[in-house]
Short mmCIF file of C-alpha atoms in Angstrom, two decimals:
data_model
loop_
_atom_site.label_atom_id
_atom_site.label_comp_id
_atom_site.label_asym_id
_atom_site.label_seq_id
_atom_site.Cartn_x
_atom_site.Cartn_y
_atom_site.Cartn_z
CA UNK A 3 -14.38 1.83 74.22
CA UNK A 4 -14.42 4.97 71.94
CA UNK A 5 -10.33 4.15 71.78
CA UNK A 6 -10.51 0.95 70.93
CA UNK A 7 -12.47 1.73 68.04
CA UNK A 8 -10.84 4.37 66.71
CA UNK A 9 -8.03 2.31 66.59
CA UNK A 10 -9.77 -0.31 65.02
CA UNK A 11 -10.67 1.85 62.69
CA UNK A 12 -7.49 3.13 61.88
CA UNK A 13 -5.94 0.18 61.20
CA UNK A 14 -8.72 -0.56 58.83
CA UNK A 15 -8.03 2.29 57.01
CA UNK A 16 -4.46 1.55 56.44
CA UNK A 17 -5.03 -1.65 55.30
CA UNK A 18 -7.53 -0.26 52.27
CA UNK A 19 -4.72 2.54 51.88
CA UNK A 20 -1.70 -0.88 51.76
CA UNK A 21 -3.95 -2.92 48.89
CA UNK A 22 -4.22 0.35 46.98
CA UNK A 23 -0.92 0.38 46.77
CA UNK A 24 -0.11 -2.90 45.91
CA UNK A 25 -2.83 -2.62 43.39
CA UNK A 26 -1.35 0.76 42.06
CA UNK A 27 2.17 -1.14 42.19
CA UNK A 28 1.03 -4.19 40.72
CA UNK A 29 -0.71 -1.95 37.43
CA UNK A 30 2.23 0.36 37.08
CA UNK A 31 4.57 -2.88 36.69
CA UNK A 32 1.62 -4.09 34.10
CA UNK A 33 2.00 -1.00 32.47
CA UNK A 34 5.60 -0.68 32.29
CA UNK A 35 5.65 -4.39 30.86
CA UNK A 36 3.15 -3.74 28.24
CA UNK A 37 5.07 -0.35 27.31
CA UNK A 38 8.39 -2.39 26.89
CA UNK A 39 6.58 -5.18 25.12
CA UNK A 40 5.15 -3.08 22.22
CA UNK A 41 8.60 -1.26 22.43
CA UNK A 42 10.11 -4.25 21.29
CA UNK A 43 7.80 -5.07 19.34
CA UNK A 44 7.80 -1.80 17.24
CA UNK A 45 11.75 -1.90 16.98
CA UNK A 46 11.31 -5.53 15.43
CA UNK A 47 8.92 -5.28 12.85
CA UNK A 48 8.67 -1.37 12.47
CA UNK A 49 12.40 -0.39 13.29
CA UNK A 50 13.21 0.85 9.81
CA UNK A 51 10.93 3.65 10.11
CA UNK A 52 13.49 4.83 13.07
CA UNK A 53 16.77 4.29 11.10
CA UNK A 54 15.10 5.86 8.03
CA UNK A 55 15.32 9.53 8.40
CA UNK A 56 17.87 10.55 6.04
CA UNK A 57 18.76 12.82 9.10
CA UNK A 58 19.53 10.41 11.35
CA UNK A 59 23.94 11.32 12.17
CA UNK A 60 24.04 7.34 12.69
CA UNK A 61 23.41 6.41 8.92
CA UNK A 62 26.02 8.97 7.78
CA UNK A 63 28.17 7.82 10.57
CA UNK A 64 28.21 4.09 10.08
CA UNK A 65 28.58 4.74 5.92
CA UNK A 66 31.68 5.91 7.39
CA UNK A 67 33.61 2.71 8.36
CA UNK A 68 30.58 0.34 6.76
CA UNK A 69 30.82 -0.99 3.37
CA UNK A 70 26.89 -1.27 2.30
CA UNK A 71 25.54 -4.41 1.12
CA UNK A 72 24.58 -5.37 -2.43
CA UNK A 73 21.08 -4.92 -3.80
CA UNK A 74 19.52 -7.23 -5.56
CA UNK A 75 15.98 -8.22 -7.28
CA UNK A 76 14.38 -11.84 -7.08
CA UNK A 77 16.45 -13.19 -9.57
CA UNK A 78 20.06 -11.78 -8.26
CA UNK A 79 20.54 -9.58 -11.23
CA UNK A 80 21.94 -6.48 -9.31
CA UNK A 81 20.55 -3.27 -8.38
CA UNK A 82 23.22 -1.60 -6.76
CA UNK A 83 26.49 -2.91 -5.00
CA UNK A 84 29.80 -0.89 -3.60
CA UNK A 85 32.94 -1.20 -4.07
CA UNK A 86 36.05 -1.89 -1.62
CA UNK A 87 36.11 2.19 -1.19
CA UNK A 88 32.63 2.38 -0.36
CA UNK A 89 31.49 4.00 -3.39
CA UNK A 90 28.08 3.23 -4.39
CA UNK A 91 27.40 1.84 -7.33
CA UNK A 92 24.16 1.20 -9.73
CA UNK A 93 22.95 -0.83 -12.10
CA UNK A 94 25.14 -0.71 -16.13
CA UNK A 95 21.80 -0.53 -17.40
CA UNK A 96 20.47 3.72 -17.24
CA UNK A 97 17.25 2.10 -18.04
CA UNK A 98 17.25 -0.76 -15.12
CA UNK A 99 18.47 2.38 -12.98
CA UNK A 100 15.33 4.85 -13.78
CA UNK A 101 12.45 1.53 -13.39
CA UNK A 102 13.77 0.64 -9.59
CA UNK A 103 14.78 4.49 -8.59
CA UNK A 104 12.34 5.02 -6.32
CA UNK A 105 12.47 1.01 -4.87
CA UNK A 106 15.86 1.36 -4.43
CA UNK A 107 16.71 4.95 -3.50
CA UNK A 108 19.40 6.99 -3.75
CA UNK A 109 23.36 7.21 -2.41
CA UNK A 110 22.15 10.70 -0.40
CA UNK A 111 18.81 9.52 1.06
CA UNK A 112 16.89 11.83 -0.20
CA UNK A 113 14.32 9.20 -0.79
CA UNK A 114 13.56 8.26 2.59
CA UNK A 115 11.27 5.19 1.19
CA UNK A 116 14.12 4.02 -0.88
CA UNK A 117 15.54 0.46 0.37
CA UNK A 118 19.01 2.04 0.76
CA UNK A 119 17.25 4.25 3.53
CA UNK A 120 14.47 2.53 4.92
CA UNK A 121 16.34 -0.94 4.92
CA UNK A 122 19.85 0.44 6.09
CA UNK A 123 19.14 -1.38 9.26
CA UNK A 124 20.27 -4.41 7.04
CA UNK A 125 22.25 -2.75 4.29
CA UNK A 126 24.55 -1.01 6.88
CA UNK A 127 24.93 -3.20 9.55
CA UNK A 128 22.69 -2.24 12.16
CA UNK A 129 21.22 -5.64 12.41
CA UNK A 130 24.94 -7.35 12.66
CA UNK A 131 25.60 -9.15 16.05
CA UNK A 132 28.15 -8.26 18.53
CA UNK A 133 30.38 -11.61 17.67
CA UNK A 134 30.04 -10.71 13.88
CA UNK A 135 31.52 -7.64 14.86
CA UNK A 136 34.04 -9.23 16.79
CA UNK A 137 34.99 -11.19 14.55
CA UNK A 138 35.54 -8.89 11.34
CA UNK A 139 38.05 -7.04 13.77
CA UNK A 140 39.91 -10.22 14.88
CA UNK A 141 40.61 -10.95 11.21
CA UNK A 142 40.85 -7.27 9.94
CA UNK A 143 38.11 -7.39 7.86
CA UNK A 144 36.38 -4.42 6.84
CA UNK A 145 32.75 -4.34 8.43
CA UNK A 146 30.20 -5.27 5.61
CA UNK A 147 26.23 -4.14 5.28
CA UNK A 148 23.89 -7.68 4.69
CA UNK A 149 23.01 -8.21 1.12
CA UNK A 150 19.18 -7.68 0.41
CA UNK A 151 17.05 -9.46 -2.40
CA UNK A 152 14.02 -7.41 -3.37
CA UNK A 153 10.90 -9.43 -4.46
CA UNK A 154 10.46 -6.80 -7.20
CA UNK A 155 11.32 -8.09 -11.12
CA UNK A 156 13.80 -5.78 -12.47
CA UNK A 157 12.67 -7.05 -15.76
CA UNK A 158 9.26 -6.09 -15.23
CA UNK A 159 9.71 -2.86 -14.03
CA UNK A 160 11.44 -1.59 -16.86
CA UNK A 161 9.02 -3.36 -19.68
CA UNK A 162 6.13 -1.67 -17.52
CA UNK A 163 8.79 1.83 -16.96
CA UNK A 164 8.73 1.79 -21.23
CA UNK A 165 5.21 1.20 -21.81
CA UNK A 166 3.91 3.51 -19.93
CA UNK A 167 2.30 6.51 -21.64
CA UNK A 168 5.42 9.06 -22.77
CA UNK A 169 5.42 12.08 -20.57
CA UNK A 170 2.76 11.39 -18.12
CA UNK A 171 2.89 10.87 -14.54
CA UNK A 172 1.67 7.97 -12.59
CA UNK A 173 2.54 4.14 -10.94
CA UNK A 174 2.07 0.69 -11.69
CA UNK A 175 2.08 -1.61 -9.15
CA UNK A 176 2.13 -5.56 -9.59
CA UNK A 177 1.69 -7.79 -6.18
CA UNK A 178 1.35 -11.76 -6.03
CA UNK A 179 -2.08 -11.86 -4.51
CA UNK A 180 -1.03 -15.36 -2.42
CA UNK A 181 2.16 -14.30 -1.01
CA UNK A 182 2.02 -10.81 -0.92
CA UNK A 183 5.18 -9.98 -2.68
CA UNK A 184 5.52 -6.75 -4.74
CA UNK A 185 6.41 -7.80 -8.67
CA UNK A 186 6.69 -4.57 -10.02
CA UNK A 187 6.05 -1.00 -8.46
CA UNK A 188 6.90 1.40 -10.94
CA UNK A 189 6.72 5.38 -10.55
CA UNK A 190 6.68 7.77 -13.17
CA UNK A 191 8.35 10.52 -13.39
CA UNK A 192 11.89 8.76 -12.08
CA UNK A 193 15.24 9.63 -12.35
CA UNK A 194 18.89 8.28 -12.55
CA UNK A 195 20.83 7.32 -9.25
CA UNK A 196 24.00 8.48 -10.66
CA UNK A 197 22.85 11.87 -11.73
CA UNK A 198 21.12 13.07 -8.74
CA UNK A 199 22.07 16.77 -9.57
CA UNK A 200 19.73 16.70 -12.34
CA UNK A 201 16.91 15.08 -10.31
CA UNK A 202 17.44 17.61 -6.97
CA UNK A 203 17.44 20.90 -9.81
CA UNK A 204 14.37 19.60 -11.01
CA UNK A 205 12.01 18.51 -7.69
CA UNK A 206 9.18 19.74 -8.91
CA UNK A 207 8.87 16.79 -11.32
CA UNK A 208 8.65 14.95 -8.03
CA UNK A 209 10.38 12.24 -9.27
CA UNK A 210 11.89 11.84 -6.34
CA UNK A 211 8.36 10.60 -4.37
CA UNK A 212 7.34 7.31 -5.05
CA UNK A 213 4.17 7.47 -6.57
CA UNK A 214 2.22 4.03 -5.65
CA UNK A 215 2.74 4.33 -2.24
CA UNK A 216 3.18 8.21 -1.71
CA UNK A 217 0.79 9.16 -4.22
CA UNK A 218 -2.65 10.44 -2.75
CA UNK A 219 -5.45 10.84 -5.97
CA UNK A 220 -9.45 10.83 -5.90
CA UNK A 221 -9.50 6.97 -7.15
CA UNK A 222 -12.95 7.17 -9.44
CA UNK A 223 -15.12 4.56 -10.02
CA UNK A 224 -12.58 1.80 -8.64
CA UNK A 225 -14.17 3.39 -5.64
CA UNK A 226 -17.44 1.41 -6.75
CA UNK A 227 -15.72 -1.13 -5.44
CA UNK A 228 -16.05 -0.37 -1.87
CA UNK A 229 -19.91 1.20 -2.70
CA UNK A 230 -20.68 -2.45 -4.32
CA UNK A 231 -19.06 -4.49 -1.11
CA UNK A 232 -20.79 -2.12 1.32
CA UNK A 233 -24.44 -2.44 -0.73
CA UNK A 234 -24.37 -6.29 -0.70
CA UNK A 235 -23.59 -6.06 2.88
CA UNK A 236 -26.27 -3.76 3.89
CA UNK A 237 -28.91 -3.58 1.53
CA UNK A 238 -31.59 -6.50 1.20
CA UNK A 239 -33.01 -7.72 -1.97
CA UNK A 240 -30.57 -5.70 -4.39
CA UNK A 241 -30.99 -9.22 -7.15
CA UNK A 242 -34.18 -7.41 -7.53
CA UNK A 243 -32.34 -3.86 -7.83
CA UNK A 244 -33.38 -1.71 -10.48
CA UNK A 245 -32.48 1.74 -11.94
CA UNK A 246 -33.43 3.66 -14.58
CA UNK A 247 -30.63 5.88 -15.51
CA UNK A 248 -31.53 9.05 -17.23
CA UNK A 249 -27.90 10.63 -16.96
CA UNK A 250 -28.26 12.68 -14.46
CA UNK A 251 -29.41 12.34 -10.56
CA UNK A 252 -30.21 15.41 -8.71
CA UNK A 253 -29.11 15.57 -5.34
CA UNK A 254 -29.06 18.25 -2.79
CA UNK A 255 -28.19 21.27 -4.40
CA UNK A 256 -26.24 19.20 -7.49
CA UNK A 257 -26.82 16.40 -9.77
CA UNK A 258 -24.21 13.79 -10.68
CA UNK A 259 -24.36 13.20 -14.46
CA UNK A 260 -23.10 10.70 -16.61
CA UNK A 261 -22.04 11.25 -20.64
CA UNK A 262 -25.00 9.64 -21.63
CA UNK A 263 -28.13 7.68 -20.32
CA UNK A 264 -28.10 3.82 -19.59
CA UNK A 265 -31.79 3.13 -19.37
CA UNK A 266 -33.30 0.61 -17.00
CA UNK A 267 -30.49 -1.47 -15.67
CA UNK A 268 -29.82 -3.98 -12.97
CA UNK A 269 -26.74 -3.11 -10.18
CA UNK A 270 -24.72 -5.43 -12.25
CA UNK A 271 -25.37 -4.07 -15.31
CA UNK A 272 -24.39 -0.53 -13.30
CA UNK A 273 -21.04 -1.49 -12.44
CA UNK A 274 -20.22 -3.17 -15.49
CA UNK A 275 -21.07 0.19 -17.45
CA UNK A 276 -19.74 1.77 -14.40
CA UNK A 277 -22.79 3.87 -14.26
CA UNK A 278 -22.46 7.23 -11.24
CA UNK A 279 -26.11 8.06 -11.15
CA UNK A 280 -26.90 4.59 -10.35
CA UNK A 281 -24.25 4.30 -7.78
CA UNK A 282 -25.03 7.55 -6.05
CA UNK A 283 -28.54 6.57 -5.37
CA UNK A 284 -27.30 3.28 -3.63
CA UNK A 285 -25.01 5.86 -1.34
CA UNK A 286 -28.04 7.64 -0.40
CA UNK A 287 -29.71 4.39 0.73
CA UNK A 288 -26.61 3.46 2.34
CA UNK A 289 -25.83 6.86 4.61
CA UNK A 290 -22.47 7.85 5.39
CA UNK A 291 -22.12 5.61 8.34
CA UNK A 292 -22.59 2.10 6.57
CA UNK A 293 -20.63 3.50 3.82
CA UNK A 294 -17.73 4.98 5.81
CA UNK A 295 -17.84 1.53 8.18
CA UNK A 296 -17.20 -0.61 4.73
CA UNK A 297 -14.58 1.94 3.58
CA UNK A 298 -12.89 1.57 6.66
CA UNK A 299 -12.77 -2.13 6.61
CA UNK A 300 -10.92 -1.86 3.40
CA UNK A 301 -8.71 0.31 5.04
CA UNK A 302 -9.64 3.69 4.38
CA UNK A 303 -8.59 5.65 7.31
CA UNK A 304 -5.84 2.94 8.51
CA UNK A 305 -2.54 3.89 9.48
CA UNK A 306 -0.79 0.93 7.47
CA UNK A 307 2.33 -0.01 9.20
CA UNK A 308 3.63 -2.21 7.49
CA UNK A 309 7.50 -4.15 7.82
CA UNK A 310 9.24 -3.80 4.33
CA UNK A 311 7.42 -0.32 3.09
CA UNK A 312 5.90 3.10 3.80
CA UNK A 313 2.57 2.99 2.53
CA UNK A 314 0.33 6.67 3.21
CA UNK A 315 -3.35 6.58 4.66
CA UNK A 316 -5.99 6.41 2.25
CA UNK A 317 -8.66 8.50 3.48
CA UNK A 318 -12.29 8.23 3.33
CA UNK A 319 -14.61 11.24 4.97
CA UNK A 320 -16.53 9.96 7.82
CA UNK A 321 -18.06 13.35 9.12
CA UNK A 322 -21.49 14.06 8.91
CA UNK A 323 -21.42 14.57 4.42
CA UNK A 324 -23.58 16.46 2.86
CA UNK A 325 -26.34 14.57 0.49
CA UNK A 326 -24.42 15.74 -2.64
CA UNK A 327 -20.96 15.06 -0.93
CA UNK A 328 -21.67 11.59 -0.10
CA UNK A 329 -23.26 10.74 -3.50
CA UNK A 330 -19.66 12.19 -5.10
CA UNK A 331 -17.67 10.18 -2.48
CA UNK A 332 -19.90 6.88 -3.11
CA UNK A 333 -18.01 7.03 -6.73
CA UNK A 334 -14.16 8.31 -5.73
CA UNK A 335 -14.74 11.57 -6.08
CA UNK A 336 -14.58 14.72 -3.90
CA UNK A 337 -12.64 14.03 -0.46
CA UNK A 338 -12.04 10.40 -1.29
CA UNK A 339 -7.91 9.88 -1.44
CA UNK A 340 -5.92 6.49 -2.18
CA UNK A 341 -2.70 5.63 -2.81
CA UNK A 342 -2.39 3.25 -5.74
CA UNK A 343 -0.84 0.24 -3.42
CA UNK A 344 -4.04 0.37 -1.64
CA UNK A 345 -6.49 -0.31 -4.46
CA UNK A 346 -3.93 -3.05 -5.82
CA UNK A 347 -4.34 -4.32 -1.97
CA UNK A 348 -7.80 -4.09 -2.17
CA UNK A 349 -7.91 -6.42 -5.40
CA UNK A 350 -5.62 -8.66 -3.96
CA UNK A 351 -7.76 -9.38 -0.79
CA UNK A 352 -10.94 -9.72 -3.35
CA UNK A 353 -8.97 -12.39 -5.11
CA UNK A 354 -7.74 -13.91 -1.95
CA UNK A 355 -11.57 -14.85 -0.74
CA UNK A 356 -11.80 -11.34 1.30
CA UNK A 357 -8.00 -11.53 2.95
CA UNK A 358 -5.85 -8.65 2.70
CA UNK A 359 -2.15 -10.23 3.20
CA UNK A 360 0.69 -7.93 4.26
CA UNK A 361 2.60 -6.73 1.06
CA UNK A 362 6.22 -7.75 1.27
CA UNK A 363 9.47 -6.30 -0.61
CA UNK A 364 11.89 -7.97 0.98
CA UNK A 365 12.69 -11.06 0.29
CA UNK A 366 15.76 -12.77 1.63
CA UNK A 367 18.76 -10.92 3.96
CA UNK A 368 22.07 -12.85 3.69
CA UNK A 369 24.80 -11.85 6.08
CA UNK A 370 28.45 -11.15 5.20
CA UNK A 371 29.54 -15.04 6.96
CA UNK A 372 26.93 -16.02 3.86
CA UNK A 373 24.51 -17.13 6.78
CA UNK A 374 20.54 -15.98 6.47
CA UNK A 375 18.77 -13.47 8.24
CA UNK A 376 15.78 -14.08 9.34
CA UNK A 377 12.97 -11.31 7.57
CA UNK A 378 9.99 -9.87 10.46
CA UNK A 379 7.23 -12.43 9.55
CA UNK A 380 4.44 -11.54 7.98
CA UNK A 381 1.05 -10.29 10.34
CA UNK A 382 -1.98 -13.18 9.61
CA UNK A 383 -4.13 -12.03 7.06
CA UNK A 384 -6.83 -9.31 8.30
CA UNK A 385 -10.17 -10.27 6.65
CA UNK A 386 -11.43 -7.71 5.28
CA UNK A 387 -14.83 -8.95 3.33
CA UNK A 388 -16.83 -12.15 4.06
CA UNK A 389 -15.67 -15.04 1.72
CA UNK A 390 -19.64 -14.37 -0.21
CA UNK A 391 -19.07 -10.67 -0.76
CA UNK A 392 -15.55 -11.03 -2.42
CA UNK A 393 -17.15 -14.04 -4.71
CA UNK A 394 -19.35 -11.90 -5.68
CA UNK A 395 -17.26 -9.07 -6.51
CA UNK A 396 -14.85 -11.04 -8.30
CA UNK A 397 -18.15 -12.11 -10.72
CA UNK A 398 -18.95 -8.38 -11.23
CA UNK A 399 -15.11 -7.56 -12.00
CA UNK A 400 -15.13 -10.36 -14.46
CA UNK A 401 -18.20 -9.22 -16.18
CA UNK A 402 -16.60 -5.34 -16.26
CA UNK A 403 -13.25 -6.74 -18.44
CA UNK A 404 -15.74 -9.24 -20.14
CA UNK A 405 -18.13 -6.88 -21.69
CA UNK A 406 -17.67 -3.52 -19.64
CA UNK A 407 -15.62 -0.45 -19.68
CA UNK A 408 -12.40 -3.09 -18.64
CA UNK A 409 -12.96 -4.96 -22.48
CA UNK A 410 -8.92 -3.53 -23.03
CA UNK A 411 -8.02 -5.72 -20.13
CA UNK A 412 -8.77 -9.05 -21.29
CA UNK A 413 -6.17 -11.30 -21.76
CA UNK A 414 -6.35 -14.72 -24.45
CA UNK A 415 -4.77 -18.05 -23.49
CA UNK A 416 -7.82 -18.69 -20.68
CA UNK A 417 -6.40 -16.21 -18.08
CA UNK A 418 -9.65 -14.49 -16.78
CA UNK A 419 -9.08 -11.05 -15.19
CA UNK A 420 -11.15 -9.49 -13.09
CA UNK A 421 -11.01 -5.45 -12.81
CA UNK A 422 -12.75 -2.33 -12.38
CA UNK A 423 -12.02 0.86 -14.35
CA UNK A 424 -11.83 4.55 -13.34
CA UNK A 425 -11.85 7.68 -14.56
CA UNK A 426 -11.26 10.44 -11.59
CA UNK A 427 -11.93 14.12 -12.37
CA UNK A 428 -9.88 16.43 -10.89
CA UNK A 429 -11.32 20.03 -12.31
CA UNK A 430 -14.85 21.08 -11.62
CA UNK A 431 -15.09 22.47 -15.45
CA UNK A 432 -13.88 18.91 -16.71
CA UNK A 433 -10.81 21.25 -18.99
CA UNK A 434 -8.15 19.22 -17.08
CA UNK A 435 -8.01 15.02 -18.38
CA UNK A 436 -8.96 12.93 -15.62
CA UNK A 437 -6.69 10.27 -13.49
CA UNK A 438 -7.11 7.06 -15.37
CA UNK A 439 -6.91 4.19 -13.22
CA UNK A 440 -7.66 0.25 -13.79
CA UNK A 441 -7.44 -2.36 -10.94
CA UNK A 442 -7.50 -5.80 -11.01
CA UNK A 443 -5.86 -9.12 -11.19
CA UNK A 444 -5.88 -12.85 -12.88
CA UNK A 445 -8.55 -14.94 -11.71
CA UNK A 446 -6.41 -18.49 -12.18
CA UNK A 447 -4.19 -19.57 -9.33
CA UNK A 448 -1.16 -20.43 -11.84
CA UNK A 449 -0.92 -16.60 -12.26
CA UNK A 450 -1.98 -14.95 -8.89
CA UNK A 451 -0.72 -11.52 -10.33
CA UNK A 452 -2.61 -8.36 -9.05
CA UNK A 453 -2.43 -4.61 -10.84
CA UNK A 454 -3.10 -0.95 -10.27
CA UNK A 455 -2.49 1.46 -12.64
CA UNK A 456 -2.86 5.37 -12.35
CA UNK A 457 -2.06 7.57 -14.98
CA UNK A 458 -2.19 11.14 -13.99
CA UNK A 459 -4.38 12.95 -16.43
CA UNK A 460 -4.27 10.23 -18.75
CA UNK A 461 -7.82 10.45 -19.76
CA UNK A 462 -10.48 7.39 -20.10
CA UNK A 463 -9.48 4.27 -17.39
CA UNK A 464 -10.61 2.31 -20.22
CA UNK A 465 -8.96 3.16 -22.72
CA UNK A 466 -5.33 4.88 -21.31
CA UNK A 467 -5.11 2.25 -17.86
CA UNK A 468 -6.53 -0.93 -18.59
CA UNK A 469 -4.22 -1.96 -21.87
CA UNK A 470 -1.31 -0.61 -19.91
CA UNK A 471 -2.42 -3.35 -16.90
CA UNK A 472 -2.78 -6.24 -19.53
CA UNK A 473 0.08 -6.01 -20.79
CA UNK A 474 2.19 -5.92 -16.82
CA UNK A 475 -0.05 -9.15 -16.45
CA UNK A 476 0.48 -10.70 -19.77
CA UNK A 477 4.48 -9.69 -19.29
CA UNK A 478 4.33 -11.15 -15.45
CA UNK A 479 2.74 -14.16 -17.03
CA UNK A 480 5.84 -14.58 -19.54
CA UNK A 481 8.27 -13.72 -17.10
CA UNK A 482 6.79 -16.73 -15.04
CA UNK A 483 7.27 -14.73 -11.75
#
């Protein structure tokens, strides 16, 4: 009897040991599947970022025996084209040349984030099939690159490349809040295409970084943005909010201060006079953690990886702050970074009813047969604000260009913008000028256009930013884009 049952017992125990295995088997194989599916999907919508490094041997290899495809903006005027001996060629116009630079790229590569680099998946052939191949060899033809159309206005780019204040540093960036698609996105300094000794003797311009999308700066009080959403989330009864400003709040060991008092003033009246005392007292109600969970929705901390562009992570401090640190934070100061393509985001998904929609460059990819690629579709919308909060954001913005620090926004001809101001200080003594910054867009759907504009140490948002955004919008407007 004692046999029998050992043996009964053995073959019990294999039997556990043979499901574990299957088991095992069965959630390797799930693993392995889900490993090749997001491989595939990552080479599909994120497969520039492979081809992209200006080191890669295969770009410089297939430039070789590839003629590259023309470049064009949304309404075919060209960017850049080559010609039968594969030299690269740029736009007549030195101005067109300098207000795309960045967009575009250069013949080297040195701007990684340039089209020419980032898209020569398309522009060199990578994406061509096996019978196109074929087929340029049966008839002797020399392989071609697809021809890409930008959604970027060349026109715009260089009104907003001339306007913008002489010898300062910054971006503009433009976006159709409905679609997505980039209008304009302008970065100052730039340089010329066809003189790239000049622009590699002189990097530390930085010319050669593309500002609105590279571009990390303390955003200001556009920041009261994301303060203002996260409040109305979180706090109760703030229609009954008041605060008497006095111009300065103490707070741990510091006081935020303002130029001059505002008096006894609603949270409306706050933003509109964009008002830091008020605004730091509503972080210390708030607490880092409701704060830094709103930030975050508005993507703050996100690695954005997007299809058609390299944007950087806007960051937003989520450690355990100090009082005085998260009052500064609560108004874009101290450790609070953005790129200026986020905020523009940010005020497109306030105009869009709380949706943030994928920003897209590209807009069509024709093959050398004349046939049409088809583009990585865009990811659905990621909410990012409940439908309430961004209505009532958008009436706050309004009131800020109506009869706030945003006054040199307004447009005539019954286009309402909506925007927020900022003014980011960058030295602890206040001798260097702060950013200036404006965000915003056009309320009416017949002109869906968004804006950001930094100027590095341009001074007062107000007064440096927000005529420099009215007149993209008003120029977008005319241009009918």
């Amino acid at each position: 009897m004692k046999k029998i049952f050992s043996a009964h017992k053995g073959g019990g125990f294999i039997k556990v040991i043979k499901r574990r295995m299957r088991f095992l088997t069965i959630l390797l194989l799930l693993l392995f599947a889900l490993t090749a599916a997001y491989f595939c999907y990552s080479v599909y919508f994120y497969g520039g970022r492979w081809v992209a490094n200006p080191y890669n041997p295969r770009i410089n290899n297939q430039k070789q025996h590839v003629l590259m495809g023309t470049l064009t903006d949304r309404t075919g005027t060209v960017l850049a084209c080559s010609d039968e001996d594969g030299v690269r060629h740029y736009s007549n116009r030195p101005e067109t040349r300098r207000a795309v630079c960045q967009v575009v790229g250069d013949p080297g590569g040195k701007v990684s984030t340039g089209v020419e680099t980032f898209h020569a998946q398309y522009m060199l052939g990578f994406k061509s099939s096996l019978f196109e191949r074929l087929g340029d060899a049966f008839f002797g033809r020399t392989q071609r690159g697809d021809d890409v159309q930008l959604t970027i206005s060349e026109s715009l780019s260089r009104y907003i490349s001339a306007e913008f204040p002489k010898d300062k540093r910054g971006a503009v960036v433009v976006l159709n809040y409905q679609t997505g698609e980039i209008l304009s996105m302008v970065s100052m300094p730039q340089f010329d295409p066809m003189d790239m000794e000049d622009a590699l003797a002189d990097q530390e311009a930085g010319a050669l970084i593309n500002r609105a999308t590279q571009g990390l700066y303390p955003p200001g009080s556009t920041f009261k943005i994301v303060t203002m959403a996260s409040a109305l989330q979180n706090l109760p009864d703030l229609n009954s909010f008041m605060f008497d400003c006095t111009g300065y709040y103490p707070v741990g060991s510091f006081s935020v201060t303002e130029s001059s008092a505002h008096g006894l003033q609603t949270l409306s009246d706050a933003f509109a006079h964009s008002c830091n005392t008020t605004f730091a007292a509503l972080s210390q109600e708030l607490g880092y953690t409701m704060l830094g969970e709103t930030a975050e929705q508005m993507g703050f901390n996100e690695n954005f990886m997007f299809s058609d562009l390299i944007v950087y992570n806007s960051s937003y401090p989520i450690d355990h702050l100090s009082p005085d640190d998260l009052a500064w934070s609560s108004v874009g100061q101290g450790r609070v970074l953005a790129t200026p393509m986020h905020m523009a985001l940010i005020a497109s998904a306030i105009a869009n009813n709380g949706v943030l929609c994928e920003p897209r460059l590209l807009q069509k990819i024709t093959t050398p047969q004349g046939g049409e690629r088809s583009l990585p579709s865009s990811r659905t919308g990621k909410r990012i604000l409940p439908e309430q909060i961004s209505a009532r954001l958008e009436q706050e913005m309004i009131r800020v260009v109506k009869d706030g620090t945003g006054k040199r926004a307004a447009l005539s001809n019954g286009y309402v913008v909506a925007g927020k101001t900022g003014s980011a200080e960058v030295s602890n003594d206040k001798m260097i000028p702060p950013h200036a910054w404006f965000v915003g867009y056009i309320t009416n759907d017949n002109a869906p256009y968004a804006v950001c504009v930094l100027v590095e140490n341009g001074g007062s948002g107000g007064k440096v930013a927000a005529p420099l955004a009215r007149k993209a919008l008003q120029k977008a407007i005319n241009l009918g884009l």
